[in-house]
Every structure is written in C-alpha cells, then in structure tokens.
Short mmCIF file of C-alpha atoms in Angstrom, two decimals:
data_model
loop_
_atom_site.label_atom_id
_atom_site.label_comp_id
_atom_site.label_asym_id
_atom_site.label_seq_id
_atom_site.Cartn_x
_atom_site.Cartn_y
_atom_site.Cartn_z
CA UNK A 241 25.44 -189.52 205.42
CA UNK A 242 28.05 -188.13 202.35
CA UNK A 243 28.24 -189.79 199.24
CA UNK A 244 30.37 -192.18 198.84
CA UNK A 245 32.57 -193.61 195.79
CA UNK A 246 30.60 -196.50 194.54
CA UNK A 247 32.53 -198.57 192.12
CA UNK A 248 30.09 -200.97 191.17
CA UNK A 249 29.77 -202.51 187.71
CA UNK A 250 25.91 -202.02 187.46
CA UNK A 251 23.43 -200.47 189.01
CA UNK A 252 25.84 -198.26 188.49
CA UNK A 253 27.39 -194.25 190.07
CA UNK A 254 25.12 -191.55 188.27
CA UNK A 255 25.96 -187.99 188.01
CA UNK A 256 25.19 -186.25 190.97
CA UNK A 257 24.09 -183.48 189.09
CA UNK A 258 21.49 -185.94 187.69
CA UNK A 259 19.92 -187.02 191.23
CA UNK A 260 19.28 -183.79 192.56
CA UNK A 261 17.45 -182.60 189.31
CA UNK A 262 15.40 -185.43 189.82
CA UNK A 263 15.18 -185.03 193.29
CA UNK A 264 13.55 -181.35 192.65
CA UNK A 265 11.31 -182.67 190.13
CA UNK A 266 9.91 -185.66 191.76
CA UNK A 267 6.45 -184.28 193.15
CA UNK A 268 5.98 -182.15 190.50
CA UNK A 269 7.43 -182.33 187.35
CA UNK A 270 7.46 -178.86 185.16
CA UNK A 271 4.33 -177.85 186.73
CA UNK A 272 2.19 -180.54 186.05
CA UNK A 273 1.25 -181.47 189.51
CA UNK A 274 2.18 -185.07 189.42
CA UNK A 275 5.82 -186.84 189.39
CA UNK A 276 7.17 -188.32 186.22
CA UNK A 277 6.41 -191.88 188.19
CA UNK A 278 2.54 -191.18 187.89
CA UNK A 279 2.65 -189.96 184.77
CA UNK A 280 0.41 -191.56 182.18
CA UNK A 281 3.19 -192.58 178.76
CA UNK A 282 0.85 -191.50 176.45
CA UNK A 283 0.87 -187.89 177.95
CA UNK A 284 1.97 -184.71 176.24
CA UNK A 285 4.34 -184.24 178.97
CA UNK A 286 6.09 -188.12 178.31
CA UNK A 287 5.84 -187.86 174.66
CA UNK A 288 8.29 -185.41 175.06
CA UNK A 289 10.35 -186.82 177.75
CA UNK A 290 11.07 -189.69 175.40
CA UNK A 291 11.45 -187.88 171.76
CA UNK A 292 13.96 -185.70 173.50
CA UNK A 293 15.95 -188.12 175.00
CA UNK A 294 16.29 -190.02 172.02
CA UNK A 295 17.14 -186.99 170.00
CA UNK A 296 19.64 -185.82 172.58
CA UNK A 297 21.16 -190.22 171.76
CA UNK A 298 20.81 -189.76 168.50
CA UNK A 299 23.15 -186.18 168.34
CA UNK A 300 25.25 -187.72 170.75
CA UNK A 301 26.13 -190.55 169.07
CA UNK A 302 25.82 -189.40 165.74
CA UNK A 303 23.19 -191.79 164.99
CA UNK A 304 21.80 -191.83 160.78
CA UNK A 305 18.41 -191.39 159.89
CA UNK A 306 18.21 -195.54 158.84
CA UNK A 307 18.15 -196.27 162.79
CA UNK A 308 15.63 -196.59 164.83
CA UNK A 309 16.40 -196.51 168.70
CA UNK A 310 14.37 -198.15 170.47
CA UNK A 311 13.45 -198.02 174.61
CA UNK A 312 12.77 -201.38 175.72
CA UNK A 313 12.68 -203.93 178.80
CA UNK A 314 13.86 -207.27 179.63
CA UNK A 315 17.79 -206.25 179.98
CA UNK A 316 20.51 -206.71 177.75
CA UNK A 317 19.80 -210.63 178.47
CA UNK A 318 16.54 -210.56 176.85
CA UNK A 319 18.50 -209.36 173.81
CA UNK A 320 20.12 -212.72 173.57
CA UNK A 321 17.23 -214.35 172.51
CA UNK A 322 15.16 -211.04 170.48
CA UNK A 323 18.53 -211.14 168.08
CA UNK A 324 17.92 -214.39 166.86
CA UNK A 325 14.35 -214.34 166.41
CA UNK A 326 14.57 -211.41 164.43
CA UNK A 327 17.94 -211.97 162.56
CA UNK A 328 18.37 -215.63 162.28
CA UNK A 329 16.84 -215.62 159.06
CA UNK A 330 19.31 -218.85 157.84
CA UNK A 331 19.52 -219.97 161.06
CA UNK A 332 23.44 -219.72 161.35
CA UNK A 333 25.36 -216.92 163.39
CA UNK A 334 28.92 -216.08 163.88
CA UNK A 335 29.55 -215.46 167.75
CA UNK A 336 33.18 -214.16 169.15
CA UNK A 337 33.96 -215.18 173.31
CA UNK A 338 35.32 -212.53 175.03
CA UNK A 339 33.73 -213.22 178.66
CA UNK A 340 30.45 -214.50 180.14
CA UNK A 341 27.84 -212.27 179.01
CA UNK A 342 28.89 -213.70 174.85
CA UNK A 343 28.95 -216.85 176.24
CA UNK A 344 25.67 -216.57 177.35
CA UNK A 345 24.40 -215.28 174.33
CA UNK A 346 25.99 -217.79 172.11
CA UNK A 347 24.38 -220.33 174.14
CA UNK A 348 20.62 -218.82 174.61
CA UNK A 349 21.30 -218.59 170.11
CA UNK A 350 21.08 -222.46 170.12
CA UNK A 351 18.02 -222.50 170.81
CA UNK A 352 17.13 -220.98 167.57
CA UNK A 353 20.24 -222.13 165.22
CA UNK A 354 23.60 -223.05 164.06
CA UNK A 355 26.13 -220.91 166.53
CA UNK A 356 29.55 -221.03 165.15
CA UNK A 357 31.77 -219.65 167.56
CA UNK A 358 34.59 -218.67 165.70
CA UNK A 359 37.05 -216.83 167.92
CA UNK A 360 37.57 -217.10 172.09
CA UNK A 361 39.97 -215.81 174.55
CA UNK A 362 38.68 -218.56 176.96
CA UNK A 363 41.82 -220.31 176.80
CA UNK A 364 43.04 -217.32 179.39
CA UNK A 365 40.36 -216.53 180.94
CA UNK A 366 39.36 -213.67 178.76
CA UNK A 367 41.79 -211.52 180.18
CA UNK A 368 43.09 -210.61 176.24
CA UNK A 369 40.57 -209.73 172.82
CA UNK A 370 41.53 -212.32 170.07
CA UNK A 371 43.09 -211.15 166.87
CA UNK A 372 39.96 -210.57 164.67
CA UNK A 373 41.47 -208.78 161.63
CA UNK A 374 40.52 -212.93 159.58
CA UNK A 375 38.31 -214.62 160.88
CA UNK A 376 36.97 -217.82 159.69
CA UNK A 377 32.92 -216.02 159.00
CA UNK A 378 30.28 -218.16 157.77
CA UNK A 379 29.17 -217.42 154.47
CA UNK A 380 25.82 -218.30 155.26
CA UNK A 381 26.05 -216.48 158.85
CA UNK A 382 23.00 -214.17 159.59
CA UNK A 383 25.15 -211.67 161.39
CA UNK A 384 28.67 -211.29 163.76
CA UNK A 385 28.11 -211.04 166.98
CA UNK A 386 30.26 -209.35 170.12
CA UNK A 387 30.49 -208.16 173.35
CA UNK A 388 31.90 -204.95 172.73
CA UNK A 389 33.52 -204.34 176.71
CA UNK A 390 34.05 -206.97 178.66
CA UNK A 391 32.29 -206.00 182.32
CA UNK A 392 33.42 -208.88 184.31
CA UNK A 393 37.02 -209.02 182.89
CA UNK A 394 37.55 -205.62 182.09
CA UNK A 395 38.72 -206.08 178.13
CA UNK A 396 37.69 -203.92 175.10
CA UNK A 397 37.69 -204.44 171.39
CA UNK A 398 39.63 -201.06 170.48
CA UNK A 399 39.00 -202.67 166.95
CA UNK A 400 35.81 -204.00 165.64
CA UNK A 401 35.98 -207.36 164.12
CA UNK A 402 36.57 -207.96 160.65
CA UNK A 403 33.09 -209.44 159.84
CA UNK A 404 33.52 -209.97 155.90
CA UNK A 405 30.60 -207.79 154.66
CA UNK A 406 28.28 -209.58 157.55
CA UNK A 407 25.64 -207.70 160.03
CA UNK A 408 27.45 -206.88 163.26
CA UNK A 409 25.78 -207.15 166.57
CA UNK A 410 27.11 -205.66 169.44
CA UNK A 411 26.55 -205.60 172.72
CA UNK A 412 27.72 -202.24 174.55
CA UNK A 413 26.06 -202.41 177.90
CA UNK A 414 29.06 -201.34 180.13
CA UNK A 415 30.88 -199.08 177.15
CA UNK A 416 27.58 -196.99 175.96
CA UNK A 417 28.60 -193.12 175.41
CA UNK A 418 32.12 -193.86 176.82
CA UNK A 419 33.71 -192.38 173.59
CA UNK A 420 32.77 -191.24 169.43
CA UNK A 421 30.96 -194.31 167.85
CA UNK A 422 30.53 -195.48 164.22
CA UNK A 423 27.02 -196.67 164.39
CA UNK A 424 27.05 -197.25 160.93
CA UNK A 425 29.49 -200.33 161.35
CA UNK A 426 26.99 -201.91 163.76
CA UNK A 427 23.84 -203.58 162.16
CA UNK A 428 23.05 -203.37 165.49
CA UNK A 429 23.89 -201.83 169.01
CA UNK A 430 22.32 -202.42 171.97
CA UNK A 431 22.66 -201.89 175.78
CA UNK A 432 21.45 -202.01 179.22
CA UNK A 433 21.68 -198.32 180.53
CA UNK A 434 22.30 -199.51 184.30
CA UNK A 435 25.97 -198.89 184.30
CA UNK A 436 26.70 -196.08 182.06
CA UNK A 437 23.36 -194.36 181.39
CA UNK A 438 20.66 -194.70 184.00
CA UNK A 439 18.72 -197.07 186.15
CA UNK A 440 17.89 -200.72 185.74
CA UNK A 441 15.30 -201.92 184.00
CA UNK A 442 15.91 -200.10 180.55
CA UNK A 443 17.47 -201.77 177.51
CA UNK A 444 18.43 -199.39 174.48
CA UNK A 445 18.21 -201.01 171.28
CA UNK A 446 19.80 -198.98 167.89
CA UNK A 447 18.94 -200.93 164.66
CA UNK A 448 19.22 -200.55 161.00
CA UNK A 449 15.97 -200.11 159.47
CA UNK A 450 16.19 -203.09 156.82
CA UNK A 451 16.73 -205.50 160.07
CA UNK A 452 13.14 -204.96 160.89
CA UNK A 453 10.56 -206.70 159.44
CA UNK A 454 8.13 -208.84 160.19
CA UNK A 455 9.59 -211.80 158.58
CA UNK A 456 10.51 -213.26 162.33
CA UNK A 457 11.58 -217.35 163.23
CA UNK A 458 8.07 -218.53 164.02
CA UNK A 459 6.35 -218.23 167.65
CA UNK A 460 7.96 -215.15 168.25
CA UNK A 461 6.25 -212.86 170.47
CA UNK A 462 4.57 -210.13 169.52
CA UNK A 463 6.69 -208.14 172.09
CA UNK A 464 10.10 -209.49 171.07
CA UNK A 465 9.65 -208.46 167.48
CA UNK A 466 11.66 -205.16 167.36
CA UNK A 467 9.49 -204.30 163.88
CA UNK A 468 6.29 -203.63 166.51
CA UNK A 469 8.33 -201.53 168.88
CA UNK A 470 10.20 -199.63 166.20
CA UNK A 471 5.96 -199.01 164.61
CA UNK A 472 5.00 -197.84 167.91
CA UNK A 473 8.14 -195.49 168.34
CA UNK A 474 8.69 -197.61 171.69
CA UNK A 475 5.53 -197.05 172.82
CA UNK A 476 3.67 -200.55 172.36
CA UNK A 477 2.90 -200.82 175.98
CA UNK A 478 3.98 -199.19 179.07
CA UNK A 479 7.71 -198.68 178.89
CA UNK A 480 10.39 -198.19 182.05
CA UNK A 481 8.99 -194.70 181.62
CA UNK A 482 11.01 -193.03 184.50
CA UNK A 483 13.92 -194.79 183.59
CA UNK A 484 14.03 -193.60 180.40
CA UNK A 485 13.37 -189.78 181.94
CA UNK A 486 16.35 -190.36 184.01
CA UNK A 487 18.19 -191.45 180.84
CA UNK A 488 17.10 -188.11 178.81
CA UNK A 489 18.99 -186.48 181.77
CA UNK A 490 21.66 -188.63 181.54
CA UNK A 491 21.95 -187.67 177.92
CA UNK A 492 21.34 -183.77 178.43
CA UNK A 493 25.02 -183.92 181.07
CA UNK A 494 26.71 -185.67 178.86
CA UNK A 495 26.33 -183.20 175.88
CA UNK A 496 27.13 -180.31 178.86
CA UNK A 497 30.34 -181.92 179.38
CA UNK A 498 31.72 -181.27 175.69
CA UNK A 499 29.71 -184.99 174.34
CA UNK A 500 31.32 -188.12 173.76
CA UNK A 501 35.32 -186.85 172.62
CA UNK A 502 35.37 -185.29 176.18
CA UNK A 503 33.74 -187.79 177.78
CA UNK A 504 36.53 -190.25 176.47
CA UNK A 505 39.48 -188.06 177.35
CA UNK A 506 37.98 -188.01 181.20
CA UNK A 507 37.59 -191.50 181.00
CA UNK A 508 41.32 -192.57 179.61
CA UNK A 509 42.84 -189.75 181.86
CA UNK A 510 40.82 -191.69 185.14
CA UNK A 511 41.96 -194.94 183.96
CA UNK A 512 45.54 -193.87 182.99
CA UNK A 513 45.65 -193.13 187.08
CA UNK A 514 44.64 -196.47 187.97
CA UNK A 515 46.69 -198.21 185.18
CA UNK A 516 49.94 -196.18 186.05
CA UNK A 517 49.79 -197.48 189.47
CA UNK A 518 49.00 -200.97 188.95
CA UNK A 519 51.75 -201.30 186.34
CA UNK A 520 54.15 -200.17 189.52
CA UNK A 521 52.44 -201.48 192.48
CA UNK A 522 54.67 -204.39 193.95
CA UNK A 523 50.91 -206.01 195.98
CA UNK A 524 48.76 -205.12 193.00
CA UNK A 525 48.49 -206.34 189.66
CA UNK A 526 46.00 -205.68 186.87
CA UNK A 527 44.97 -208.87 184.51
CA UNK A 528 43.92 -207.45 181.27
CA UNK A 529 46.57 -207.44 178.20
CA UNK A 530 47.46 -203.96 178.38
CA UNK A 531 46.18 -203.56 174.89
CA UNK A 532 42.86 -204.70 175.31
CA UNK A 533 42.65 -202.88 178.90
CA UNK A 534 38.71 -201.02 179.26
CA UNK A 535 38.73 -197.92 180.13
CA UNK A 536 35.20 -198.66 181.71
CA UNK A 537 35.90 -202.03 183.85
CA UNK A 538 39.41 -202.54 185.90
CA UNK A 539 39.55 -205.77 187.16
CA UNK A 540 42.75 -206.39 189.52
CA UNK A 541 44.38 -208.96 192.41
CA UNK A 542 47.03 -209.14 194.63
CA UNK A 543 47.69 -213.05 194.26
CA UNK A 544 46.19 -213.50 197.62
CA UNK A 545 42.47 -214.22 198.52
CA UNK A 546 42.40 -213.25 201.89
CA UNK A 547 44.04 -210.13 201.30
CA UNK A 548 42.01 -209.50 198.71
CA UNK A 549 38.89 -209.51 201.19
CA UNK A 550 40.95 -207.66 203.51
CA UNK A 551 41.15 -204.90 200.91
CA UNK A 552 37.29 -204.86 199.79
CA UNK A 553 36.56 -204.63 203.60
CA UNK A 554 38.88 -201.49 204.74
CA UNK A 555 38.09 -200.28 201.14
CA UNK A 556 34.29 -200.22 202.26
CA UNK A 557 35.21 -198.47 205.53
CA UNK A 558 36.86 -195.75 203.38
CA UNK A 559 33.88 -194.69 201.58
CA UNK A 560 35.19 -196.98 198.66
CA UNK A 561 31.65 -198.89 197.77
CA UNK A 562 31.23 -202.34 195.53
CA UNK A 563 35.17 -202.97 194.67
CA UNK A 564 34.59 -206.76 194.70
CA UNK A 565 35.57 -209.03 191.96
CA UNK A 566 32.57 -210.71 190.17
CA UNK A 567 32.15 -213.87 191.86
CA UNK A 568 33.14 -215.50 188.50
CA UNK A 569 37.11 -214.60 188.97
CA UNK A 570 37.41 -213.03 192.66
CA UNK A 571 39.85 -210.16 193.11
CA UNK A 572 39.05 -206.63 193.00
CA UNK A 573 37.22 -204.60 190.15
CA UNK A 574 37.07 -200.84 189.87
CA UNK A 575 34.38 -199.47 187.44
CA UNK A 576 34.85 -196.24 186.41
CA UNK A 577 31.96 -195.53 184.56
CA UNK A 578 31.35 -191.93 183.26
CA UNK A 579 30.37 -190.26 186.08
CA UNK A 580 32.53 -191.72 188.51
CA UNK A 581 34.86 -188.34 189.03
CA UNK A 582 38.77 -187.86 188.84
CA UNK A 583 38.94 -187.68 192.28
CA UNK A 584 36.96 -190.58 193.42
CA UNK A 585 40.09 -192.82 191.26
CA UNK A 586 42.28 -190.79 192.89
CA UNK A 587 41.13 -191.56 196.08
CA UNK A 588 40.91 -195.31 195.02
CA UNK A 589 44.57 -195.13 194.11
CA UNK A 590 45.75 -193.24 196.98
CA UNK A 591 44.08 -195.79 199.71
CA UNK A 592 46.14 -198.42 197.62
CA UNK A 593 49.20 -197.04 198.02
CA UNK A 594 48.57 -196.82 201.76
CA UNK A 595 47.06 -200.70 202.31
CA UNK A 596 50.24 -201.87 200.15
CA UNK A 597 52.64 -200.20 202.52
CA UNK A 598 50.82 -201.75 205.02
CA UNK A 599 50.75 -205.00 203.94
CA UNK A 600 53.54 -205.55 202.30
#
C-alpha cells in the first residue's frame, strides 16, 4: 500500500522522513536494547530525549530564558480550564470568538470567573478575524485570550490583538512552527502537537516565568498547577514520553529545512496554489475573508451538499485522505500542515480541476 495524501486537520500528515527514523529505532533505540516505548522517563537515555527536544523548540522559536516549556497531557482542551486556575487571579478574563475551540474555552472559564467576551466573528460564522487594533479590555481582566488559527474555519490572526498592556493567551494548536514567532508578546502559548508537531496525546505549554506560582484559585489539582510541572522540568509523573520523542524529531526536520522563515515560505507558496484556484474555480469557492485566510486550514464548498460528498468520496479513491468539512459547517477542508508536500496540493488542485469539468 503507497502513502497517500492525508489532509486531515489532526492526527495530523508527519514527515515521512520522521516515520521511518522511528521505524529504525523502534526495537532498539541508540543501542540500548529496548524501544523508546519501554523506556523508563527517568532514564539517562529520556532525560535527553526531552532536554533536546525542548532545546531544539526553544532555538526554533526563539524562545527567552523567562519561559519555561512545558510537556504535558490532557490536550489543548485541558488548557481551557489549567488557564484559569492558574491566571484568574481577579477572576475576570477578556476572551475574543473566532470559532469553536474559543468558544469552548470561554465557556469551560465560567466556571472559574467573569468571561467578558469582547470581540466575535460569530455573526458570520467565523469565516473573518474581527478588527482588534481597540478593543473594549477589562481593566481588571487577568489576561486576553485567543485562538490564534482557526482549525475548523480556516482563519488566522495575521495581527495579534491589541490587549492594552494585558497577559495574552494563545492558543496555537493547528499554527505551531508554521512561521517566526514573537513569544515575548504571548504571556502564554500553548498547543496540542497532533496537527503540526507530532502525535496525540501531547500538549506543549510555553509560559512566562512570573505566571507561575503557587498562588492558584483554590481546589486546584496538584497536576493542573503549571508551577509543579515547570519544578519538575515536566517530569512530575510519567509524561506522553514517546510522543514527545517523536516531537524532538519533529523539531530536529524542521531546523533541516532552513527553521521556521522557510517553513513559512513552503507553507504560503502551498496555500497560494490552493487559493489561486479557488479564487478562479467556477464549482469551488473558499469561505475565509481573503485577509484572514490560514495558511494551515482551507476550508471550501461548492454550494451543493451532495456534491460535496461526491467530491470527498472520488477524492478518497484518489489517494486524497480526510478532505471532509468538520461536521460543524460541512463542505470540504484541506489542511496543509507542514509536512504535507508541494505536490500532494498540487495533486489536490489538479483532481479539482478535473471533478469541476466534470461536474459542471
């Protein structure tokens, strides 16, 4: 069986040169006898497994000595609810709508505090990022709080919000080492690596020192207190420890391919393919503001459900994997993570061009 182009938004295409690296270190990794899956995480061989990888992040992104990056579990959705425990320290927090995954965290807040929501492209069903240059921030607001691309409805804040001298959270699951970052804009950053980065069931978590402390809301856990993973360097208890091996790997290609400049002039010359045709195509359209288009996430429809599914299904039978629409908005979505390659959007766009002539 070949490869095929998978497309999916997460679990997510991984480099290929990744896989077969693994592959060849599976039974026994660098001569220790044993696979990285048996491995014991307090091993010599793991301890330096995970202080590479996060050195490799931390040249990567550029990342200043007052972060800690953390390797945790639980998913970006666990995040919803460790933010506010640690950060809610007023109770009140700003939170901007973009698409489901900040409505979801805007909701899961209330459980701890005041959520002001004080910007939303609901009103078009997030298919635009609102104007966030003055926003109405609460003075007493703990921190802002975004999603930074939109997975679902393939949007991207190409700005950061103006937060008015407030911490920013954001939430970079399906845009992590897609292109140069400012991490010292963020208070903090965090992601789930299963789309851009590895396997599911890691969460990575970058957070200004002075956010950590122990002064939590009370009846936190002792687990979802980032101030005892940050002490045990992510070590506390077992981590996703071959998850974060595959994400050291992950890390390691990325800085082969030139680091994150080069890795965002592959990913807007991929997406410039896709968005050149769909600003022609007479059968397809694309629903994002052109603006606030991802680079990451390409959401697009032809007007027509049943030729939608007509196009998912011959798409499939063409080695084109996972080009459904999340079930939220239907349609078709494309996501062209990093190491989906050139040619697999080519191929996308060129089996377009051929079901639009024939359906037309």
């Amino acid at each position: 069986m070949s490869r095929v182009y998978n497309f999916s938004a997460g679990p997510a295409v991984l480099p290929e040169e990744v896989l077969k690296e693994a592959a060849a270190e599976m039974l026994d990794y660098k001569g220790t006898g044993m696979s990285v899956m048996e491995m014991s995480h307090r091993s010599k061989a793991f301890e330096e497994i995970i202080t590479t990888a996060e050195q490799d992040l931390r040249d990567l992104m550029g990342i200043p000595d007052n972060y800690k990056v953390l390797f945790l579990q639980g998913g970006a959705s666990q995040q919803f609810a460790m933010i506010p425990m640690n950060l809610m320290k007023n109770r009140v927090a700003d939170y901007i709508i973009t698409g489901q995954w900040a409505k979801k965290a805007a909701k899961e807040a209330e459980k701890y505090g005041k959520v002001n929501r004080i910007a939303s492209s609901e009103d078009k069903t997030f298919s635009y990022i609102p104007d966030c240059s003055d926003l109405p921030v609460s003075g007493d607001a703990d921190y802002v709080y975004i999603c930074e691309n939109n997975t679902i409805y393939g949007t991207k804040f190409k700005e950061l919000p103006n937060t008015k001298g407030k911490t920013l959270v954001a939430d970079v699951s399906s845009c992590f080492l897609s292109e140069p970052v400012d991490v010292t804009k963020y208070g903090v950053i965090y992601g789930g690596v299963q789309k851009n980065i590895g396997p599911a069931g890691v969460v990575i978590v970058i957070i200004r020192e002075d956010l950590i402390t122990e002064d939590v809301l009370p009846g936190t856990p002792t687990m979802l207190t980032y101030k005892t993973h940050a002490d045990a360097k992510s070590l506390y208890n077992t981590p996703p420890a071959y998850g974060i091996y595959i994400c050291g790997k992950v890390f390691k290609w990325i800085k082969a391919q030139g680091g994150l400049a080069a890795m965002k002039e592959r990913n807007e010359k991929k997406a410039k393919v896709l968005y050149d045709f769909l600003d022609q195509s007479r059968l397809f359209k694309g629903t994002v503001v052109p603006k606030d288009r991802s680079l990451m996430n390409v959401p697009f429809v032809t007007g027509n459900a049943d030729l939608d599914a007509k196009f998912v299904k011959e798409a499939k039978e063409a080695g084109l994997e996972n080009l459904k629409g999340h079930r939220t908005v239907g349609g078709m979505r494309a996501s062209i993570y990093n190491a989906m390659p050139y040619e697999g959007v080519v191929a996308l766009v060129d089996f377009m061009k051929k079901f639009e002539e024939e359906n037309l």
